PDB file of C-alpha atoms in Angstrom:
ATOM      1  CA  MET C   2      24.101  16.561 -16.930  1.00 86.00           C
ATOM      2  CA  GLU C   3      20.974  18.625 -16.429  1.00 90.00           C
ATOM      3  CA  PHE C   4      17.502  17.584 -17.580  1.00 89.00           C
ATOM      4  CA  THR C   5      14.574  19.830 -18.376  1.00 93.00           C
ATOM      5  CA  LEU C   6      10.992  18.600 -18.380  1.00 92.00           C
ATOM      6  CA  SER C   7       8.952  19.097 -21.512  1.00 95.00           C
ATOM      7  CA  ALA C   8       5.709  21.061 -21.309  1.00 96.00           C
ATOM      8  CA  GLU C   9       3.745  17.781 -21.366  1.00 96.00           C
ATOM      9  CA  ALA C  10       5.860  16.345 -18.537  1.00 95.00           C
ATOM     10  CA  GLU C  11       5.354  19.525 -16.507  1.00 96.00           C
ATOM     11  CA  ARG C  12       1.588  19.219 -17.058  1.00 97.00           C
ATOM     12  CA  LEU C  13       1.639  15.622 -15.756  1.00 97.00           C
ATOM     13  CA  VAL C  14       3.642  16.255 -12.578  1.00 97.00           C
ATOM     14  CA  GLU C  15       0.712  17.146 -10.315  1.00 97.00           C
ATOM     15  CA  PRO C  16      -1.805  14.534 -11.611  1.00 97.00           C
ATOM     16  CA  VAL C  17       0.814  11.778 -11.299  1.00 97.00           C
ATOM     17  CA  ARG C  18       1.739  12.987  -7.811  1.00 97.00           C
ATOM     18  CA  GLU C  19      -1.957  12.798  -6.802  1.00 97.00           C
ATOM     19  CA  ILE C  20      -2.354   9.324  -8.283  1.00 97.00           C
ATOM     20  CA  LEU C  21       0.744   8.041  -6.486  1.00 97.00           C
ATOM     21  CA  SER C  22      -0.514   9.538  -3.239  1.00 97.00           C
ATOM     22  CA  LEU C  23      -3.875   7.787  -3.688  1.00 96.00           C
ATOM     23  CA  VAL C  24      -2.129   4.465  -4.406  1.00 96.00           C
ATOM     24  CA  GLU C  25       0.036   4.879  -1.311  1.00 95.00           C
ATOM     25  CA  ARG C  26      -2.971   5.632   0.922  1.00 94.00           C
ATOM     26  CA  THR C  27      -4.839   2.642  -0.522  1.00 91.00           C
ATOM     27  CA  ILE C  28      -1.930   0.285   0.160  1.00 90.00           C
ATOM     28  CA  GLU C  29      -1.520   1.600   3.698  1.00 90.00           C
ATOM     29  CA  GLN C  30      -5.161   0.819   4.548  1.00 89.00           C
ATOM     30  CA  ARG C  31      -4.929  -2.708   5.828  1.00 79.00           C
ATOM     31  CA  PRO C  32      -7.896  -4.435   7.371  1.00 77.00           C
ATOM     32  CA  GLU C  33      -7.558  -5.664  10.914  1.00 79.00           C
ATOM     33  CA  PHE C  34      -6.593  -9.309  11.169  1.00 75.00           C
ATOM     34  CA  ASP C  35      -7.789 -11.192  14.228  1.00 83.00           C
ATOM     35  CA  PRO C  36      -6.665 -14.810  13.888  1.00 82.00           C
ATOM     36  CA  GLY C  37      -9.194 -15.935  16.459  1.00 85.00           C
ATOM     37  CA  THR C  38     -12.189 -14.729  14.450  1.00 88.00           C
ATOM     38  CA  ASN C  39     -10.969 -14.692  10.845  1.00 88.00           C
ATOM     39  CA  THR C  40     -12.884 -16.948   8.443  1.00 90.00           C
ATOM     40  CA  ARG C  41     -10.902 -16.732   5.222  1.00 89.00           C
ATOM     41  CA  ALA C  42     -10.272 -19.691   2.934  1.00 93.00           C
ATOM     42  CA  PHE C  43      -7.035 -20.294   1.052  1.00 92.00           C
ATOM     43  CA  SER C  44      -6.215 -22.797  -1.683  1.00 94.00           C
ATOM     44  CA  ILE C  45      -2.636 -23.977  -2.067  1.00 92.00           C
ATOM     45  CA  SER C  46      -1.451 -26.212  -4.872  1.00 91.00           C
ATOM     46  CA  ALA C  47       1.571 -28.382  -4.144  1.00 89.00           C
ATOM     47  CA  SER C  48       3.179 -31.665  -5.000  1.00 88.00           C
ATOM     48  CA  ASP C  49       2.776 -34.662  -2.699  1.00 85.00           C
ATOM     49  CA  CYS C  50       6.267 -34.146  -1.307  1.00 86.00           C
ATOM     50  CA  ALA C  51       5.758 -30.423  -0.650  1.00 87.00           C
ATOM     51  CA  THR C  52       2.404 -31.148   0.976  1.00 86.00           C
ATOM     52  CA  LEU C  53       3.940 -33.729   3.289  1.00 86.00           C
ATOM     53  CA  VAL C  54       7.080 -31.780   4.177  1.00 88.00           C
ATOM     54  CA  LEU C  55       5.897 -28.171   4.148  1.00 89.00           C
ATOM     55  CA  LEU C  56       2.142 -27.860   4.077  1.00 89.00           C
ATOM     56  CA  SER C  57       1.179 -30.414   6.710  1.00 89.00           C
ATOM     57  CA  PRO C  58       3.051 -28.622   9.531  1.00 91.00           C
ATOM     58  CA  PHE C  59       1.851 -25.262   8.185  1.00 90.00           C
ATOM     59  CA  VAL C  60      -1.802 -26.357   8.126  1.00 90.00           C
ATOM     60  CA  ARG C  61      -1.535 -27.728  11.676  1.00 91.00           C
ATOM     61  CA  ALA C  62      -0.037 -24.428  12.890  1.00 91.00           C
ATOM     62  CA  VAL C  63      -2.720 -22.396  11.124  1.00 90.00           C
ATOM     63  CA  ALA C  64      -5.479 -24.592  12.577  1.00 90.00           C
ATOM     64  CA  ALA C  65      -4.107 -24.041  16.081  1.00 91.00           C
ATOM     65  CA  GLU C  66      -3.842 -20.254  15.702  1.00 89.00           C
ATOM     66  CA  THR C  67      -6.793 -19.479  13.421  1.00 90.00           C
ATOM     67  CA  PRO C  68      -9.562 -22.038  13.869  1.00 90.00           C
ATOM     68  CA  GLY C  69     -11.912 -20.264  11.430  1.00 92.00           C
ATOM     69  CA  VAL C  70      -9.437 -20.247   8.529  1.00 92.00           C
ATOM     70  CA  THR C  71      -9.766 -23.045   5.992  1.00 92.00           C
ATOM     71  CA  ILE C  72      -6.861 -24.202   3.863  1.00 91.00           C
ATOM     72  CA  TYR C  73      -7.552 -26.351   0.833  1.00 92.00           C
ATOM     73  CA  THR C  74      -4.612 -28.278  -0.522  1.00 87.00           C
ATOM     74  CA  LEU C  75      -4.808 -29.035  -4.207  1.00 87.00           C
ATOM     75  CA  HIS C  76      -2.769 -31.838  -5.681  1.00 83.00           C
ATOM     76  CA  MET C  77      -0.302 -30.616  -8.276  1.00 80.00           C
ATOM     77  CA  VAL C  78       0.046 -33.277 -10.939  1.00 69.00           C
ATOM     78  CA  SER C  79       3.524 -32.315 -12.026  1.00 60.00           C
ATOM     79  CA  CYS C  80       5.947 -29.497 -11.539  1.00 55.00           C
ATOM     80  CA  ALA C  81       8.128 -30.569 -14.449  1.00 59.00           C
ATOM     81  CA  PRO C  82       8.529 -27.882 -17.094  1.00 60.00           C
ATOM     82  CA  THR C  83       6.603 -28.452 -20.291  1.00 60.00           C
ATOM     83  CA  THR C  84       8.333 -28.273 -23.635  1.00 58.00           C
TER      84      THR C  84
END
């Protein structure tokens, strides 16, 4: 099966190509990350169990590798679905 672009689609090819190229270049520009000097702050919401089992070791590892990064753990009241 062969498709033919409409006149409107033909008109949009180049502008869309330029937009996609701009998006790609923007995504590829990543700032340098130096764990020794980074000072970002992150907030993570988790249940008590997840905090104990997963977040505690994670926070300790982050603190050892990135002393300037702050992680705030927020208590999640419930993860049960609401009806």
